Structure formats: C-alpha cells, structure tokens
Amino acid sequence: MSVTNKFDMDVTVTEHNHRNAYPIGHDNQHMNSTNKGFFIKTWVIFILLFIAITCIAGIAVFVGLFNPFQSCVCDNSTSLLSKCMNNQTNADNRCLSSLSRDCITDQTKVASLYASTNRQSVRLPKSIVPTHYEVQLQTYIGPQDFYFDGNVTIWLECRQSTDNITVHINDIVIYNESVYLLDDRKQQLPYISHFSHETKRQFFIIHLNTYLKHGKQYILQIKFKGNLNDDLSGFYRSSYKDSAGNKRWLAVTQFQPTDARRAFPCFDEPSMKATFAITLIHLHNYISISNMPKVNTEIRGEWVADTFAATVKMSTYLLAFLVSDFQSISHENGNFRVWSRVNAIETANYSLKVGPKLLKYYEDYFNISYPLPKMDMVAVPDLNAGAMENWGLIIYRETAMLYDETVSSSHNLQRVATVVAHELAHQWFGNLVTPKWWDDLWLNEGFASFMEYEGVDAVYPKWQMFQQFVVDEIQDVFELDCLTTSHPISVPVHNPDEINEIFDRISYGKGASIIRMMAYFLNRDTFRKGVSNYLNAWRYDNAVQDDLWNYLTLAVNNSLNVKKVMDSWTLQDGYPVVTLTRDYDNRKAWLTQKRFLLDVNNNQNNGSIDPSKYWWEIPITYTNQRNANWDPITKLWMTRSSAKHSKVFAIKDEDIPKNDEWIIANLQEVGYYRVNYDKTNWELITKQLMSDHNKIHVINRAQLIDDALDLSRAHLLDYHIGLNITQYLVNEKEFIAWESALNAFSFMDRMLRRSAAYGLWKAYILKIISNLYKEITWTVTEDSENILEKYLQISVIGWSCKYGYPHCTQQSMQLFNQWREYVENKQFKNPIHPNLRSIVYCTAIENGSEEDWNFLWNQFLNVSVASEKDKLLRSLACSREPWLLSRFMWRAFNGSSGIRKQDASYVFRSVATSNYGRDIAYNYLRDQWHHIVKYFGKSFFSFGSLVKSVTSSLNTDFDLKQLQEFYNSVKDNVGTAQRSFLQAIEQTKANVHWMQSHYQQIDNWLIKHNT
Ligand SMILES: [Zn+2]
C-alpha cells in the first residue's frame, strides 16, 4: 500500500514540503453496530478498548517512570518475561522490545519469549487451511440501499484433526441455516453441531459433533449478507458527480490489512494463501473487474453475472473488486488498462504511459515475468490509502494516478510516477512473496518504497531520484526516529489496531533507508541477484525477513553475515550518530557511535533511556579533501566483535589528510546514521563550502546541513557552527541542498514564529535566498526532464512569498486578480501555472479579503480535478481571519459541506501548520475531539497526524502543561493516536528545552549576521 502522500500536499508557502505532511494512510474501520446476526456490538468494543487503553497507558507510565527493563540483560530475561506476561498485548510488545534490544544477540530466545506471551492468540488455528474459494457477490448499489448478498464455497484441507472450523468475519451477517459442510465429492456431511461468534477476535466458529480427519479434503458453503459501507474499508461505496451534475455510485474494495473478512467469510491471514474464483453480479448499467480477466458473462434478467478466471495462489488481503460505470483505456499490447470516471479518463493517459514501462523494468530487475495475464489500474474518488497494490487490480486515489498537464504540477507528475512504481514493485515483493505475518510489514513497504525510486530512476534518469531519496526518506524519518518514543522497525503485532498502527513512516521511510544502505554495502548488483533468488525460491509462498537475509548472505558468498548486520537496524529503535575525532598532532582519527536522541540531556535527566546500551553494525564510508572520491564504498565496519576491547575504531593512517584538510564520512548519505566531527574539522568543511562548495558532492552538502543543524538542535554541536554552515547557501544553486536546508529551517521557523527574534530570522533567510530569487523567473519551462530545477523554482518562490518578499507578494496578488477577472468574464483558463498555484493562492488568501476566500471556496466546489482540489483546500487554510479558519474547520468535519471524509484530516493539518491557524486548529481539536473520533471511527489511521501537526510548534512550559492536560482528558478515547500523543509530549519537552538553551544564542547570532 502507499500512504497518501508525500507530494499531494504540494509545496506551498505555508509549510514548505512534505516533511510537514503526514501520511493519511489507510484507515477507518468503523464497526457498525446492530443487533442482528453477527455484527460486532459497539458497547463490547468500547469496553474492550477501554480496558486495553487503560492498560497501555498504565504500562507506558510504568515504563516511562521506573523503566525496570533498562538494565535487562539476556541472563535474567526469563524473569523479566514474567513481568511482561502479566501485561496486556500492547504492553507485551513494549516490554519485549526492550528485552530484544538488550538481548539482541539471542534472537531465538526472544522469539520464543514473544510466542509464549501471546496468551490469547488472535490468529486462526492452523488445523484447517483453505485451498480454493468460489465467491459470488450480488451488489445493490443505491440509491437507497447499499448492500450485497454473498455465497462462498471454500475447499479445505485438514492438516490436524479438529472438531471446529474457524473463519474470520466482520460486519457481515451469516445465515446459519445456509452453512453446509460437504466431503470432497460434494456429499453433505451431518457434522455441524452449532455456531458461535467471537466478536473481539472476529471469529465465526462452526462447531462439529465429530473430528475432521487429518489429510482429508472438505468443502464449506456459507450464505451471507454485508453492507456496502461508507467507511472506505472492506467492500465499500463511493460516489462522484458526472458532467451533468448527477451523483453516480460505485462499489470498490480495500482489504489490507484485515478487511477481506468484511466482504466474505475467509481465512483472513496473509499466510493462508489459496486460489479464488470470483463472480460479481450487478445491474446492466455497471461493469465489473477483479484481479483476473473476465472469462464469462451471463445475463440473468436485469442482472449481469461476470465470472473471472481463478487467481493464482494468493493472500486474501490482495483480492479486489470494482463495480462501477467507469471507462478504461488500454495500452497497445491490450493487457494493461487504466480506469477512471468517464469525465476524468483523459487524465489517466500518463499512468498508462508510465505503468507498462515500469512493469517491464521490474520484470528485468527481478528476472521474473509478471505472473498474471493482465493489469488494471483504477482511480477511485474515495480511498483512504494513497493506493493499494491488489494483485492485477491496483486501486489509487485520484491524485495518485490521474495527471492533467493543464492543471497538475510537477510534484503531481512525480507523485503519480512514484506511486505507480511503488504499487507495481509490490506485484513481486509482497504479492508473489508475502510476509508470513504483519510483523514483517516493514520489509514489504520498505522494499516497495525503495524500489519506487529505482523504478522511476530507470524511466527518468534526470529526475535524480536518489538525490531526492536522501531528503524525502532518510532525513525525513530521522526526525521521527530520534525520539525515545519511536519504535523498532520490526515489531510484534497481534490485533487489527496494532497492525494498522505500523503503516507509518518508520515502516516505509526507515525501511527504505536501511534497504538502500544494504544495497550499497552488498553492492547493488549483488543485492539485486540476492533479491531475485529469494523471490524465485519463495514464489506463491510466505517468508520472513530472515529468509531474505539468508539469500543475501548467499549472494555475497557468506563473506558477510547479513542477518547480524540487519538485526541491529531492525530490532532496535533509533539510529546512531558516529563521531569522528581527529588527533591533529599525531595525525590520527577515531570513530565512536552512540544513539542519536533529539534531546539527550533531557532524557538522561529523567533516565528513560541509556543511549550507550545501543549498538549498530555500521558500514563506514569516508573521503578527504586531498583525494576526494564520493563513491560510497565501505572502508570499515563498526562491528561488535571487533569492538571487544574497545568501542573506538581507528581510521587508516593513509586515509588521514593534512591538518588543514577536511574528512567527510557517510558518502552520499547511504548510511542510516548522522556524523559529527571535532570543531576543527567542522571549520575546515565550512571553509570549503564558503570557498568552493562544488568540491563536495551535492548529496553530502545536503547531509552536512541536515546533520549540522540537527546535531546543534540535539545539543551535540555549537549552534554557531551549525548556523555558520548555512551562510554558504548564498551561492548554492542545487535543489537538494536547498531542500535539506529549508526543511531544517521549517523547524527554526516553528520555534521562532512567536518570538521576538522572528523578524531577524526572516531577514536572514531572505538575505541568503534573494540572490536565487532574482535569478529565477516566474516563467515555468514546459519540459518534464529537469524536474529538480522546477522544484527549486517552487521552493525559492514559495519561501520568498512566505516571508513577505515584496516582489513575490505583488506578483502573486497580480496573478490572482487576473484569474479572478478571467472567471468573472466567463473565461475559464487559469493564467497561473500549476506549479505556482499553491503559492499564488496562499499568498493571495493571506493578504486578501473575505471575497477572495469565498471565490477560492467556490472554485474548490466547482473543480473536478482532485489535485487542483487539494491545492485549493491547502490554500484556503492561509487566511489571517480567525472566523474564516473556524468556519473552514467546521466544514472539514461536516460531510455535507463538499469536503470528502478522506480530505478532512488534510484540511486540519493545513490549518494547523499555516502561519495563522495553529491555535484555531488546536482549539478545535481539543473542543471537538470526541466528534472527530466519531466522524472517522476509532481505528482511523490519521489521528496521530492531527495531533502531530498541531503540536509541532509548541515550545513553552504552559504549552506543555496544556498538552498533558488535553491528553489526560481524552486518553480513554484516543484511537490510534496513543503513540503520537506520547511523541508530541516528548517533542514539546524537547522544544521547551531548546528554547531555554538555544534561543538567546540564536538571537545573538542573527543580530551579528544581519548587520
Ligand atoms: Zn506499499
């Protein structure tokens, strides 16, 4: 799956880029409450959630205050285990994570400890496994009723004698009298005794009066009925307006991770693979598609029954259906089609152009043909994820697949290419070979997130995808993974809420980052071979991360223990800072490592974590001024064995330059770590940047800025050194270095925005950026090749307008007024280039009137292109008028206003991070928390992002106190935002500490450098 969006937030003047965007993710599994049949009852859920949350909160406090696990070592882990076992599931994870961290060398033991704590497993028994399903669904798609009648026949194999058959269901009604058990010759067996339903585990259990025999085949038949819900999960309904303004309905699926069970009774676990034959029955005015090609169409009166070829062996979460009146266009080879609503189909051309190229690239890369006979990609109006990689039927939200060159920006273009690349990579990694359980989700998502860059890089070499990777993935996730409330990438998960919670930046961004690091230390070709062998060996099957490590170890002829290296990155949270210290008198240099924490002093004071307990196996790359070579070839390993007597590693004498020459480590930032240096080396680097920055690789320039400013932020480097480095930017013309700087400046902006130093801060930024602003024009070139130049143009204009550079504001107002005139004169061509629209709209709204706001709102209501709608929504948040922002917020959480439910959190975050909206958004969140939770449903993935966006600039003791009070008042009803609240509190503490320790110093520096 692809989370919603790195790019559809676009680059705007309010918050510069996606670093301040939060994944919306897939989400939203409301549980319908009803008294009939086997629906889950709301009160049961509330009680269970209440118990769970109370326990988690209790344990969190316990762990936070007393941290009994800090001193855990392998020898006494068994006794600590018993402590862990006395807690609830979530607490077990936390507890066991700390065990695994310290006992990292003994993973077998830890694994069995995990297994033994899972007291009431939510996993299905393994005694019965499905081999084939026939699923028939008759869909009733409005306008009043939304439901489906279903019929499933499941071929079963008995692996172990048992007296029950347990399947998953959720939110569907089973007709008990329609449940039959047959033998393999389809003779009915009189074995069924009674049925039971466990709502918490979503189990439907068929109890038998005899034991099924090991090795025998059986057939189970069930009739049922389900809702076409509006929760955007399971089999759900969506709608759009056609060109004549009529509302059209459709039905579509989103099953990952645990919602196939909302469409039909099934063994809904990724390792319970089977083949599926699907029949969809619908009225004449619809067409249907599924994972496989249609093989038969039968007319049944006013109904049409479409039957699809049986699938290959696959997991339930990858099934998909669509019943709609959509249109398609086909690639010339006929096997690749794209679909959308009729009035948007033209904008699907781009994805049809890029999709087949990427598919071909992956066939070559993995050295395995695409396993299915066809590929359909569909853009639907409502989807909680950015896109979903269903095998042979990929479903996207419109902004992730449709591209209209007259309306969409360069960011929109790249977003479509990367999301398509991401989902197509999953067709092998994830679909052909699937993780055994959701614990290994990170591997699936991390790998697809890495491959999206490989794929797009192959199609568009000039886009410099791996330059972008460094800023958009590594540096982005560094910011989250430096908190003590982060989590290891590989975490045990059990119930659906826990599974939903791990579709986060750690799984995607950190996953991709450590895979890229691995691809380099193995060498990219060896890496590719190992992956290809792994996919071949495990195809149509399920694997765990150790299986991949085995194949990669084989690919390097056992010259490296890949598991040992990678376990240190996947089983521990956080990442290291490597410190390089030079002894200039004796011409030596040493490396040490330590966990990088955002606010190390603060954390040591409350004793919650000891960074010295962590150890990573780090591939070190470096170069020096004399023989600068930026190829990231591993020069030495910081490994545990070689550190037996010392944790200090020496750089080879011949690699140490003269005293007045610099050393730089972590070339092209391929390693997932930061680097700090002694003061003299930092000064040598700064000198180089000031005199001729092109002597340093552009990715390392981006790295140096990011590292220097974040090391300063974390009290590991004098802020004067960090800020001094930024002065060279006056001469910098490369996007990626600027992007890295502007991201770091976003933090400073958030901290200083309400302080006396803000004027000086703005003046300094305008001073270093104005050279470039004067050089670049407002004219956007039309080629799509030099995308980084376009991004630079957007960033520079965006920040100049944000900080009120007069020419920028005037230009925006002029363009905006011209557009208003056009519209008033019924000329509907928008004179503003799509790349600059977010900036122009936002600047105009910030400096404009109520009429301007209403004009833009009406544009939002009338436009049908989703990416343009996003830009308009984002810009409406730029107003200075509190009442306009309040009204906007109210409209976001009111389904009839015209803002779709999938976009409500986007609006919230836009207001929360705008120049004037934070307090309004924060008040709304506190005041309306229960309404918001109700509006989305409790397991909505995005609560965390709401909390994060609105709290990221809190930095006073008073703010901290208020935040804690807010958390205490809602903590029984936080849904999936539990971790985000704890992270927000930690972040705020760090911000308060930052203001106390750095504000004066920065103010002094700014005074000095603005004169
Ligand atoms: Zn994915």
mmCIF file of C-alpha atoms and ligand atoms in Angstrom, residues 1-2 389 422-423 426 445 448 508, ligand 1:
data_model
loop_
_atom_site.group_PDB
_atom_site.id
_atom_site.type_symbol
_atom_site.label_atom_id
_atom_site.label_comp_id
_atom_site.label_asym_id
_atom_site.label_seq_id
_atom_site.Cartn_x
_atom_site.Cartn_y
_atom_site.Cartn_z
ATOM 1 C CA MET A 1 0.000 0.000 0.000
ATOM 2 C CA SER A 2 1.106 3.524 -0.460
ATOM 3 C CA GLU A 389 -1.346 -2.991 -4.688
ATOM 4 C CA HIS A 422 5.576 1.583 -5.653
ATOM 5 C CA GLU A 423 2.452 -0.476 -6.309
ATOM 6 C CA HIS A 426 4.626 -4.903 -4.753
ATOM 7 C CA GLU A 445 6.661 -1.479 2.488
ATOM 8 C CA ALA A 448 8.441 -1.100 -2.293
ATOM 9 C CA TYR A 508 8.092 2.992 4.949
HETATM 10 ZN ZN ZN B 1 3.115 -0.304 -0.230
#
